[in-house]
Tab-separated table of C-alpha atoms in Angstrom:
chain	number	residue	atom	x	y	z
A	1	UNK	CA	211.425	5.931	-12.468
A	2	UNK	CA	211.090	9.510	-11.206
A	3	UNK	CA	210.795	8.355	-7.610
A	4	UNK	CA	213.853	6.172	-7.974
A	5	UNK	CA	215.787	9.057	-9.512
A	6	UNK	CA	214.817	11.359	-6.631
A	7	UNK	CA	215.935	8.724	-4.160
A	8	UNK	CA	219.269	8.357	-5.935
A	9	UNK	CA	219.781	12.116	-5.991
A	10	UNK	CA	218.972	12.394	-2.282
A	11	UNK	CA	221.370	9.589	-1.428
A	12	UNK	CA	224.172	11.203	-3.371
A	13	UNK	CA	223.489	14.551	-1.709
A	14	UNK	CA	223.618	12.986	1.717
A	15	UNK	CA	226.899	11.239	0.927
A	16	UNK	CA	228.542	14.482	-0.124
A	17	UNK	CA	227.134	16.273	2.920
A	18	UNK	CA	228.481	13.705	5.356
A	19	UNK	CA	231.856	13.806	3.636
A	20	UNK	CA	231.982	17.567	4.029
A	21	UNK	CA	231.140	17.320	7.744
A	22	UNK	CA	233.968	14.826	8.285
A	23	UNK	CA	236.508	17.214	6.742
A	24	UNK	CA	238.454	19.143	9.359
A	25	UNK	CA	238.576	22.944	9.450
A	26	UNK	CA	242.187	23.050	8.321
A	27	UNK	CA	241.370	21.052	5.178
A	28	UNK	CA	238.507	23.423	4.298
A	29	UNK	CA	240.720	26.468	4.800
A	30	UNK	CA	243.432	24.903	2.653
A	31	UNK	CA	240.963	24.273	-0.187
A	32	UNK	CA	239.657	27.850	-0.034
A	33	UNK	CA	243.087	29.530	0.157
A	34	UNK	CA	245.130	27.359	-2.204
A	35	UNK	CA	244.780	28.911	-5.658
A	36	UNK	CA	246.832	26.140	-7.270
A	37	UNK	CA	244.548	23.355	-6.038
A	38	UNK	CA	242.970	21.281	-8.809
A	39	UNK	CA	240.072	18.863	-8.858
A	40	UNK	CA	240.920	15.459	-7.368
A	41	UNK	CA	238.581	13.669	-9.783
A	42	UNK	CA	238.749	15.308	-13.199
A	43	UNK	CA	236.093	15.010	-15.868
A	44	UNK	CA	236.943	12.634	-18.742
A	45	UNK	CA	239.241	14.175	-21.322
A	46	UNK	CA	240.159	17.227	-19.215
A	47	UNK	CA	243.185	16.038	-17.225
A	48	UNK	CA	246.805	15.180	-17.951
A	49	UNK	CA	247.176	13.372	-14.633
A	50	UNK	CA	244.625	10.773	-15.680
A	51	UNK	CA	245.375	10.276	-19.392
A	52	UNK	CA	243.288	7.099	-19.400
A	53	UNK	CA	240.165	9.247	-19.085
A	54	UNK	CA	240.547	10.448	-22.668
A	55	UNK	CA	237.223	10.126	-24.467
A	56	UNK	CA	238.868	8.908	-27.658
A	57	UNK	CA	240.700	6.091	-25.861
A	58	UNK	CA	244.447	5.888	-26.218
A	59	UNK	CA	246.519	3.139	-27.793
A	60	UNK	CA	246.593	-0.195	-26.018
A	61	UNK	CA	249.573	-0.895	-23.707
A	62	UNK	CA	249.764	-4.272	-25.447
A	63	UNK	CA	250.700	-2.441	-28.669
A	64	UNK	CA	252.513	0.675	-27.488
A	65	UNK	CA	254.621	0.843	-24.296
A	66	UNK	CA	253.565	3.398	-21.702
A	67	UNK	CA	255.372	5.526	-19.130
A	68	UNK	CA	254.761	5.201	-15.395
A	69	UNK	CA	252.221	8.045	-15.638
A	70	UNK	CA	250.157	5.962	-18.086
A	71	UNK	CA	250.970	7.854	-21.282
A	72	UNK	CA	252.219	6.158	-24.442
A	73	UNK	CA	255.903	6.711	-25.135
A	74	UNK	CA	256.223	9.489	-27.702
A	75	UNK	CA	258.558	9.587	-30.666
A	76	UNK	CA	260.507	12.562	-29.315
A	77	UNK	CA	262.026	13.227	-25.868
A	78	UNK	CA	261.022	16.687	-24.643
A	79	UNK	CA	262.088	18.705	-21.591
A	80	UNK	CA	260.298	17.815	-18.321
A	81	UNK	CA	258.690	14.679	-19.789
A	82	UNK	CA	261.203	12.070	-18.667
A	83	UNK	CA	260.017	11.841	-15.085
A	84	UNK	CA	256.269	11.695	-15.724
A	85	UNK	CA	254.553	12.255	-12.393
A	86	UNK	CA	255.964	9.791	-9.848
A	87	UNK	CA	253.184	8.619	-7.557
A	88	UNK	CA	255.398	7.410	-4.690
A	89	UNK	CA	258.588	8.648	-3.063
A	90	UNK	CA	260.422	5.493	-4.157
A	91	UNK	CA	259.549	6.155	-7.797
A	92	UNK	CA	260.554	9.815	-7.443
A	93	UNK	CA	263.963	8.809	-6.098
A	94	UNK	CA	264.420	6.143	-8.769
A	95	UNK	CA	263.327	8.430	-11.623
A	96	UNK	CA	266.275	10.190	-13.303
A	97	UNK	CA	266.318	13.957	-13.564
A	98	UNK	CA	267.088	13.789	-17.272
A	99	UNK	CA	267.697	11.031	-19.774
A	100	UNK	CA	271.434	11.174	-19.051
A	101	UNK	CA	271.737	11.321	-15.244
A	102	UNK	CA	270.660	9.062	-12.419
A	103	UNK	CA	270.213	11.870	-9.883
A	104	UNK	CA	266.714	12.320	-8.433
A	105	UNK	CA	264.605	15.415	-8.926
A	106	UNK	CA	265.198	17.644	-5.899
A	107	UNK	CA	263.444	20.892	-6.757
A	108	UNK	CA	261.478	22.646	-9.467
A	109	UNK	CA	264.542	24.558	-10.657
A	110	UNK	CA	267.096	21.789	-10.171
A	111	UNK	CA	267.058	20.643	-13.771
A	112	UNK	CA	267.864	24.013	-15.367
A	113	UNK	CA	271.372	23.947	-16.799
A	114	UNK	CA	273.498	27.061	-16.842
A	115	UNK	CA	274.045	28.450	-20.309
A	116	UNK	CA	277.550	29.789	-19.565
A	117	UNK	CA	279.931	30.799	-22.308
A	118	UNK	CA	283.734	31.005	-22.188
A	119	UNK	CA	283.663	34.706	-21.342
A	120	UNK	CA	281.380	34.115	-18.360
A	121	UNK	CA	283.185	31.179	-16.770
A	122	UNK	CA	284.420	31.633	-13.222
A	123	UNK	CA	288.041	32.865	-13.181
A	124	UNK	CA	290.621	32.841	-10.365
A	125	UNK	CA	289.906	36.489	-9.477
A	126	UNK	CA	286.262	35.735	-8.712
A	127	UNK	CA	282.928	35.408	-10.525
A	128	UNK	CA	282.112	37.308	-13.711
A	129	UNK	CA	279.508	39.409	-11.840
A	130	UNK	CA	279.132	39.426	-8.050
A	131	UNK	CA	275.354	39.538	-7.689
A	132	UNK	CA	275.359	40.183	-3.947
A	133	UNK	CA	277.090	43.555	-4.457
A	134	UNK	CA	274.864	44.822	-7.281
A	135	UNK	CA	272.652	47.847	-6.708
A	136	UNK	CA	269.577	46.539	-8.565
A	137	UNK	CA	267.680	49.815	-8.168
A	138	UNK	CA	270.392	51.716	-10.087
A	139	UNK	CA	270.518	49.197	-12.934
A	140	UNK	CA	266.710	48.994	-13.152
A	141	UNK	CA	266.689	52.655	-14.224
A	142	UNK	CA	268.811	51.815	-17.290
A	143	UNK	CA	266.448	49.774	-19.515
A	144	UNK	CA	268.985	48.516	-22.071
A	145	UNK	CA	271.507	47.420	-19.455
A	146	UNK	CA	268.788	46.015	-17.168
A	147	UNK	CA	267.516	43.620	-19.823
A	148	UNK	CA	270.954	42.181	-20.521
A	149	UNK	CA	271.665	41.897	-16.785
A	150	UNK	CA	268.340	40.145	-16.172
A	151	UNK	CA	269.065	37.515	-18.821
A	152	UNK	CA	272.517	36.880	-17.317
A	153	UNK	CA	271.089	36.467	-13.800
A	154	UNK	CA	268.145	34.323	-14.911
A	155	UNK	CA	269.747	32.063	-17.516
A	156	UNK	CA	273.407	31.868	-16.506
A	157	UNK	CA	273.368	32.262	-12.724
A	158	UNK	CA	269.918	30.670	-12.282
A	159	UNK	CA	269.266	33.092	-9.415
A	160	UNK	CA	265.508	33.483	-9.714
A	161	UNK	CA	265.107	35.645	-6.595
A	162	UNK	CA	267.528	38.395	-7.720
A	163	UNK	CA	266.169	38.186	-11.271
A	164	UNK	CA	262.632	38.703	-9.954
A	165	UNK	CA	263.741	41.686	-7.811
A	166	UNK	CA	265.423	43.322	-10.811
A	167	UNK	CA	262.374	42.695	-13.048
A	168	UNK	CA	259.991	44.131	-10.440
A	169	UNK	CA	262.087	47.309	-10.057
A	170	UNK	CA	262.473	47.692	-13.832
A	171	UNK	CA	258.770	47.281	-14.599
A	172	UNK	CA	257.986	49.814	-11.869
A	173	UNK	CA	260.455	52.255	-13.475
A	174	UNK	CA	258.752	51.661	-16.842
A	175	UNK	CA	255.395	52.544	-15.188
A	176	UNK	CA	254.084	49.007	-15.899
A	177	UNK	CA	253.903	49.775	-19.638
A	178	UNK	CA	256.701	47.482	-20.855
A	179	UNK	CA	255.273	44.080	-21.802
A	180	UNK	CA	258.755	42.480	-21.911
A	181	UNK	CA	259.286	42.910	-18.178
A	182	UNK	CA	255.880	41.432	-17.419
A	183	UNK	CA	256.840	38.308	-19.375
A	184	UNK	CA	260.110	38.047	-17.418
A	185	UNK	CA	258.290	38.393	-14.080
A	186	UNK	CA	255.923	35.652	-15.252
A	187	UNK	CA	258.895	33.399	-16.087
A	188	UNK	CA	260.306	33.949	-12.586
A	189	UNK	CA	256.960	33.142	-10.971
A	190	UNK	CA	256.688	30.006	-13.129
A	191	UNK	CA	260.158	28.870	-12.045
A	192	UNK	CA	259.194	29.457	-8.402
A	193	UNK	CA	255.987	27.427	-8.785
A	194	UNK	CA	253.626	30.415	-8.388
A	195	UNK	CA	251.538	29.527	-11.409
A	196	UNK	CA	248.508	31.762	-10.773
A	197	UNK	CA	250.720	34.832	-10.386
A	198	UNK	CA	252.588	33.858	-13.572
A	199	UNK	CA	249.238	33.524	-15.387
A	200	UNK	CA	248.273	37.094	-14.409
A	201	UNK	CA	251.585	38.507	-15.671
A	202	UNK	CA	251.423	36.684	-19.018
A	203	UNK	CA	247.800	37.743	-19.580
A	204	UNK	CA	248.678	41.351	-18.826
A	205	UNK	CA	251.622	41.174	-21.246
A	206	UNK	CA	249.384	39.719	-23.978
A	207	UNK	CA	246.976	42.641	-23.615
A	208	UNK	CA	249.820	45.082	-24.270
A	209	UNK	CA	251.652	43.129	-26.980
A	210	UNK	CA	250.441	40.015	-28.796
A	211	UNK	CA	253.450	37.674	-28.980
A	212	UNK	CA	253.805	33.985	-29.812
A	213	UNK	CA	256.344	33.451	-27.013
A	214	UNK	CA	253.947	34.820	-24.398
A	215	UNK	CA	251.207	32.466	-25.617
A	216	UNK	CA	253.612	29.521	-25.301
A	217	UNK	CA	254.608	30.509	-21.743
A	218	UNK	CA	250.973	30.926	-20.715
A	219	UNK	CA	250.161	27.491	-22.163
A	220	UNK	CA	253.003	25.994	-20.083
A	221	UNK	CA	251.370	27.477	-16.988
A	222	UNK	CA	248.017	25.881	-17.864
A	223	UNK	CA	249.677	22.502	-18.476
A	224	UNK	CA	251.301	22.714	-15.032
A	225	UNK	CA	247.899	23.551	-13.549
A	226	UNK	CA	246.523	20.420	-15.291
A	227	UNK	CA	244.206	22.433	-17.556
A	228	UNK	CA	244.960	21.009	-21.024
A	229	UNK	CA	241.613	22.096	-22.500
A	230	UNK	CA	242.323	25.729	-21.535
A	231	UNK	CA	245.801	25.425	-23.090
A	232	UNK	CA	244.278	24.016	-26.308
A	233	UNK	CA	241.802	26.900	-26.505
A	234	UNK	CA	244.648	29.367	-25.959
A	235	UNK	CA	246.708	27.810	-28.776
A	236	UNK	CA	243.707	27.872	-31.148
A	237	UNK	CA	243.020	31.532	-30.337
A	238	UNK	CA	246.697	32.213	-31.019
A	239	UNK	CA	246.443	30.496	-34.402
A	240	UNK	CA	243.626	32.878	-35.353
A	241	UNK	CA	246.008	35.799	-34.791
A	242	UNK	CA	249.154	34.054	-36.094
A	243	UNK	CA	247.929	31.682	-38.849
A	244	UNK	CA	250.293	28.817	-39.670
A	245	UNK	CA	252.595	29.405	-36.682
A	246	UNK	CA	254.488	26.107	-36.311
A	247	UNK	CA	255.179	26.335	-32.576
A	248	UNK	CA	251.471	26.803	-31.777
A	249	UNK	CA	250.385	23.871	-33.959
A	250	UNK	CA	253.117	21.728	-32.412
A	251	UNK	CA	251.927	22.735	-28.926
A	252	UNK	CA	248.398	21.524	-29.744
A	253	UNK	CA	249.798	18.222	-31.042
A	254	UNK	CA	251.855	17.690	-27.868
A	255	UNK	CA	248.859	18.214	-25.593
A	256	UNK	CA	246.690	15.830	-27.627
A	257	UNK	CA	249.507	13.277	-27.436
A	258	UNK	CA	249.739	13.669	-23.646
A	259	UNK	CA	245.968	13.163	-23.409
A	260	UNK	CA	246.293	9.866	-25.340
A	261	UNK	CA	244.406	11.308	-28.322
A	262	UNK	CA	246.990	10.006	-30.785
A	263	UNK	CA	244.865	10.391	-33.940
A	264	UNK	CA	244.297	14.129	-33.361
A	265	UNK	CA	247.970	14.584	-32.465
A	266	UNK	CA	249.030	12.943	-35.741
A	267	UNK	CA	246.749	15.272	-37.721
A	268	UNK	CA	248.280	18.347	-36.129
A	269	UNK	CA	251.804	17.011	-36.659
A	270	UNK	CA	250.923	16.661	-40.352
A	271	UNK	CA	249.772	20.289	-40.298
A	272	UNK	CA	253.177	21.187	-38.835
A	273	UNK	CA	254.897	19.458	-41.772
A	274	UNK	CA	252.733	21.425	-44.235
A	275	UNK	CA	254.259	24.608	-42.805
A	276	UNK	CA	257.776	23.276	-42.124
A	277	UNK	CA	258.726	19.999	-43.801
A	278	UNK	CA	262.029	19.788	-41.871
A	279	UNK	CA	260.465	19.762	-38.394
A	280	UNK	CA	262.294	16.895	-36.650
A	281	UNK	CA	259.794	16.436	-33.797
A	282	UNK	CA	256.794	16.138	-36.129
A	283	UNK	CA	258.559	13.661	-38.443
A	284	UNK	CA	259.719	11.521	-35.499
A	285	UNK	CA	256.285	11.457	-33.833
A	286	UNK	CA	254.439	10.589	-37.054
A	287	UNK	CA	256.997	7.850	-37.766
A	288	UNK	CA	256.560	6.446	-34.263
A	289	UNK	CA	252.767	6.520	-34.654
A	290	UNK	CA	252.956	4.590	-37.948
A	291	UNK	CA	255.328	2.034	-36.414
A	292	UNK	CA	252.956	1.292	-33.527
A	293	UNK	CA	250.019	1.257	-35.955
A	294	UNK	CA	251.593	-1.803	-37.640
A	295	UNK	CA	252.869	0.199	-40.618
A	296	UNK	CA	256.675	-0.181	-40.340
A	297	UNK	CA	257.227	0.481	-44.073
A	298	UNK	CA	255.676	3.961	-43.788
A	299	UNK	CA	257.547	4.629	-40.528
A	300	UNK	CA	260.762	3.681	-42.336
A	301	UNK	CA	260.157	6.463	-44.876
A	302	UNK	CA	259.889	9.066	-42.099
A	303	UNK	CA	263.018	7.862	-40.308
A	304	UNK	CA	264.941	7.796	-43.609
A	305	UNK	CA	263.820	11.390	-44.112
A	306	UNK	CA	265.411	12.288	-40.765
A	307	UNK	CA	268.606	10.559	-41.873
A	308	UNK	CA	268.623	12.598	-45.100
A	309	UNK	CA	268.190	15.782	-43.053
A	310	UNK	CA	271.416	15.068	-41.149
A	311	UNK	CA	270.065	13.607	-37.898
A	312	UNK	CA	272.718	11.042	-37.032
A	313	UNK	CA	272.383	9.449	-33.602
A	314	UNK	CA	271.870	6.161	-31.778
A	315	UNK	CA	268.104	6.529	-31.398
A	316	UNK	CA	267.512	7.027	-35.107
A	317	UNK	CA	269.501	3.947	-36.137
A	318	UNK	CA	267.800	1.951	-33.376
A	319	UNK	CA	264.395	2.889	-34.830
A	320	UNK	CA	265.589	2.203	-38.365
A	321	UNK	CA	266.701	-1.272	-37.280
A	322	UNK	CA	263.312	-2.032	-35.741
A	323	UNK	CA	261.431	-0.745	-38.794
A	324	UNK	CA	263.635	-2.815	-41.136
A	325	UNK	CA	263.064	-5.936	-39.038
A	326	UNK	CA	259.281	-5.623	-38.924
A	327	UNK	CA	259.187	-4.624	-42.602
A	328	UNK	CA	261.140	-7.863	-43.322
A	329	UNK	CA	264.163	-6.022	-44.704
A	330	UNK	CA	266.581	-8.249	-42.829
A	331	UNK	CA	269.683	-7.161	-44.787
A	332	UNK	CA	269.552	-3.706	-43.140
A	333	UNK	CA	268.429	-4.738	-39.646
A	334	UNK	CA	271.690	-5.860	-38.053
A	335	UNK	CA	273.800	-3.168	-39.751
A	336	UNK	CA	271.445	-0.488	-38.369
A	337	UNK	CA	271.701	-1.881	-34.837
A	338	UNK	CA	275.487	-2.158	-35.229
A	339	UNK	CA	275.641	1.534	-36.138
A	340	UNK	CA	273.341	2.348	-33.196
A	341	UNK	CA	275.709	0.552	-30.786
A	342	UNK	CA	278.639	2.465	-32.265
A	343	UNK	CA	276.861	5.815	-31.779
A	344	UNK	CA	275.518	5.108	-28.252
A	345	UNK	CA	276.667	7.846	-25.882
A	346	UNK	CA	275.848	6.174	-22.564
A	347	UNK	CA	274.903	2.837	-21.034
A	348	UNK	CA	271.139	3.520	-21.142
A	349	UNK	CA	271.226	3.888	-24.931
A	350	UNK	CA	273.382	0.750	-25.258
A	351	UNK	CA	270.880	-1.146	-23.100
A	352	UNK	CA	268.000	-0.084	-25.356
A	353	UNK	CA	269.801	-1.355	-28.448
A	354	UNK	CA	270.664	-4.726	-26.860
A	355	UNK	CA	267.051	-5.088	-25.682
A	356	UNK	CA	265.754	-4.570	-29.224
A	357	UNK	CA	268.352	-6.991	-30.567
A	358	UNK	CA	266.939	-9.501	-28.094
A	359	UNK	CA	263.514	-9.026	-29.671
A	360	UNK	CA	265.005	-9.587	-33.114
A	361	UNK	CA	266.565	-12.821	-31.824
A	362	UNK	CA	263.198	-13.957	-30.439
A	363	UNK	CA	261.609	-13.124	-33.796
A	364	UNK	CA	264.038	-15.329	-35.737
A	365	UNK	CA	263.760	-18.121	-33.140
A	366	UNK	CA	267.301	-17.971	-31.717
A	367	UNK	CA	266.432	-18.071	-28.000
A	368	UNK	CA	270.060	-18.504	-26.883
A	369	UNK	CA	271.017	-15.262	-28.656
A	370	UNK	CA	267.935	-13.570	-27.147
A	371	UNK	CA	269.013	-14.711	-23.651
A	372	UNK	CA	272.490	-13.249	-24.164
A	373	UNK	CA	271.074	-9.957	-25.510
A	374	UNK	CA	268.744	-9.489	-22.535
A	375	UNK	CA	271.647	-10.292	-20.178
A	376	UNK	CA	273.765	-7.637	-21.913
A	377	UNK	CA	270.850	-5.221	-21.488
A	378	UNK	CA	270.986	-5.740	-17.719
A	379	UNK	CA	274.775	-5.385	-17.713
A	380	UNK	CA	274.374	-1.877	-19.149
A	381	UNK	CA	271.239	-0.917	-17.207
A	382	UNK	CA	270.399	-2.919	-14.109
A	383	UNK	CA	266.945	-1.285	-13.764
A	384	UNK	CA	265.595	-2.435	-17.146
A	385	UNK	CA	262.239	-3.934	-16.108
A	386	UNK	CA	261.305	-5.145	-19.613
A	387	UNK	CA	264.517	-7.183	-19.873
A	388	UNK	CA	263.842	-8.844	-16.493
A	389	UNK	CA	260.348	-9.771	-17.696
A	390	UNK	CA	261.579	-11.268	-20.973
A	391	UNK	CA	264.394	-13.159	-19.258
A	392	UNK	CA	261.782	-14.635	-16.913
A	393	UNK	CA	259.781	-15.896	-19.902
A	394	UNK	CA	262.909	-17.549	-21.344
A	395	UNK	CA	263.729	-19.099	-17.941
A	396	UNK	CA	260.186	-20.410	-17.722
A	397	UNK	CA	260.576	-22.071	-21.121
A	398	UNK	CA	263.652	-23.838	-19.735
A	399	UNK	CA	261.637	-25.004	-16.717
A	400	UNK	CA	263.446	-22.801	-14.157
A	401	UNK	CA	260.357	-21.754	-12.197
A	402	UNK	CA	262.023	-20.152	-9.164
A	403	UNK	CA	264.424	-18.077	-11.260
A	404	UNK	CA	261.532	-16.905	-13.423
A	405	UNK	CA	259.531	-15.925	-10.325
A	406	UNK	CA	262.463	-13.914	-8.907
A	407	UNK	CA	262.988	-12.076	-12.217
A	408	UNK	CA	259.278	-11.262	-12.506
A	409	UNK	CA	259.139	-9.912	-8.960
A	410	UNK	CA	262.097	-7.650	-9.784
A	411	UNK	CA	260.378	-6.457	-12.972
A	412	UNK	CA	257.063	-5.722	-11.227
A	413	UNK	CA	258.799	-3.785	-8.424
A	414	UNK	CA	260.840	-1.723	-10.913
A	415	UNK	CA	257.869	-0.936	-13.179
A	416	UNK	CA	254.524	-1.297	-11.372
A	417	UNK	CA	252.820	0.491	-14.309
A	418	UNK	CA	253.548	-2.430	-16.678
A	419	UNK	CA	250.935	-5.160	-16.869
A	420	UNK	CA	253.136	-7.927	-18.348
A	421	UNK	CA	255.147	-8.843	-15.198
A	422	UNK	CA	251.985	-8.967	-13.067
A	423	UNK	CA	250.186	-11.143	-15.624
A	424	UNK	CA	253.194	-13.460	-15.943
A	425	UNK	CA	253.385	-13.832	-12.139
A	426	UNK	CA	249.662	-14.670	-12.139
A	427	UNK	CA	250.112	-17.348	-14.830
A	428	UNK	CA	253.169	-18.809	-13.095
A	429	UNK	CA	251.474	-18.927	-9.685
A	430	UNK	CA	248.329	-20.474	-11.172
A	431	UNK	CA	250.395	-23.249	-12.776
A	432	UNK	CA	252.090	-24.186	-9.487
A	433	UNK	CA	248.771	-24.022	-7.596
A	434	UNK	CA	249.288	-20.776	-5.627
A	435	UNK	CA	245.831	-19.403	-6.422
A	436	UNK	CA	245.861	-16.561	-3.892
A	437	UNK	CA	249.099	-15.046	-5.228
A	438	UNK	CA	247.846	-15.582	-8.764
A	439	UNK	CA	244.628	-13.686	-7.996
A	440	UNK	CA	246.540	-10.769	-6.384
A	441	UNK	CA	248.891	-10.475	-9.367
A	442	UNK	CA	245.975	-10.697	-11.823
A	443	UNK	CA	244.271	-7.820	-10.012
A	444	UNK	CA	247.424	-5.688	-10.399
A	445	UNK	CA	247.582	-6.609	-14.083
A	446	UNK	CA	243.932	-5.632	-14.546
A	447	UNK	CA	244.563	-2.323	-12.764
A	448	UNK	CA	247.511	-1.551	-15.073
A	449	UNK	CA	245.654	-2.603	-18.254
A	450	UNK	CA	241.868	-3.013	-17.746
A	451	UNK	CA	241.279	-4.127	-21.357
A	452	UNK	CA	243.641	-7.124	-21.313
A	453	UNK	CA	241.500	-10.117	-22.377
A	454	UNK	CA	243.861	-12.818	-21.077
A	455	UNK	CA	243.861	-11.245	-17.601
A	456	UNK	CA	240.058	-11.156	-17.602
A	457	UNK	CA	239.873	-14.823	-18.584
A	458	UNK	CA	242.367	-15.761	-15.858
A	459	UNK	CA	240.371	-13.805	-13.263
A	460	UNK	CA	237.227	-15.634	-14.350
A	461	UNK	CA	238.940	-19.030	-13.978
A	462	UNK	CA	240.294	-18.133	-10.536
A	463	UNK	CA	236.874	-16.969	-9.338
A	464	UNK	CA	235.412	-20.284	-10.500
A	465	UNK	CA	238.133	-22.122	-8.540
A	466	UNK	CA	237.348	-20.103	-5.417
A	467	UNK	CA	233.605	-20.711	-5.857
A	468	UNK	CA	234.218	-24.468	-6.010
A	469	UNK	CA	236.306	-24.315	-2.839
């Protein structure tokens, strides 16, 4: 055994050595000089880019839908989480910047909305403040005025370069003893994508003044650097100094949720509710977790709590309708969806409601109504991959093979991270005798969801067919 182990170790060493020789000089220099570079193959449970490597094992995609980055859909939409991490240029272009626009992400700062008020709106005589004519050095020597001016430049004008220049001059005038300016410089570096420099500024500010906000900004930097474990440790150290701080507990829960560790996330969300029982994000996420854990009655209690708190929007009534349906409270199901349609603010929300109504129709056995609902989903949102997949299943039941195949191909191209369209293509191709296409689609399904038993059985059958040939 020892000899075999030595042989294995030597072979691995040689493989790494050869790989290093093949790397060109430019690649080596880039690795040495790039401070933001992260490991290409992360250890299990230490990366947000590979959430499937979580040691606890996340929820199954068969039970809980996932985003294109492989994470389960959460119960609460947060900033910078809509896009996931698009793996191809096509997905990046197709991915909306926010939940409400169809424009692609163009830059790191493109999504920041100006926080202008009526007094600051552009008037016919010119802008409120002409930044190009400001003498930043003069204003940096007036601390009270400089802070107000910085916030106007940074938040309203979104001019990170001038904001950074003003902050650098002001912190120099304060002899590097003002922690507030260090935090602002860190925010500018973060917006510019210079995460290591931002980390240094936030750490320096924390040494001078222990603040919850600074801890939260530093954790954002670590999340961007794909270091969730470091961010978790930072939050836990912060909780030792600020016991019961809701934002820190919520930050821990979010990171666990992004790492697919749903059970730990739910525990921390419950801790949030112990400190603040009106925290909308915690209530929504716990309700969503109960719904996907096959406990719609308990989820219904959480969503009703949100309704009592005054949350009144399309998403809440959509979730209430689903919970009522699966909890067999059919008298409230359709009225909830009707209210959701009434409150929908855009076509994407309307499409979601019609899609869920289609599922209700399938559940009660009215396939004609389901067909119409899925069609209405596509009328409102032509990129709804799930609706294409379900329409294909209904077409297949009618015996329309070619139409089903076309719909499934559209679904798989729109959402390559979903396993259902690939598996359905594999089943359809296997039935008509196209074994090669069936095998290719089954491989894609297995890649999207390795634990899918039906895909594994189909792969086994296809391999037996090929062996016989």
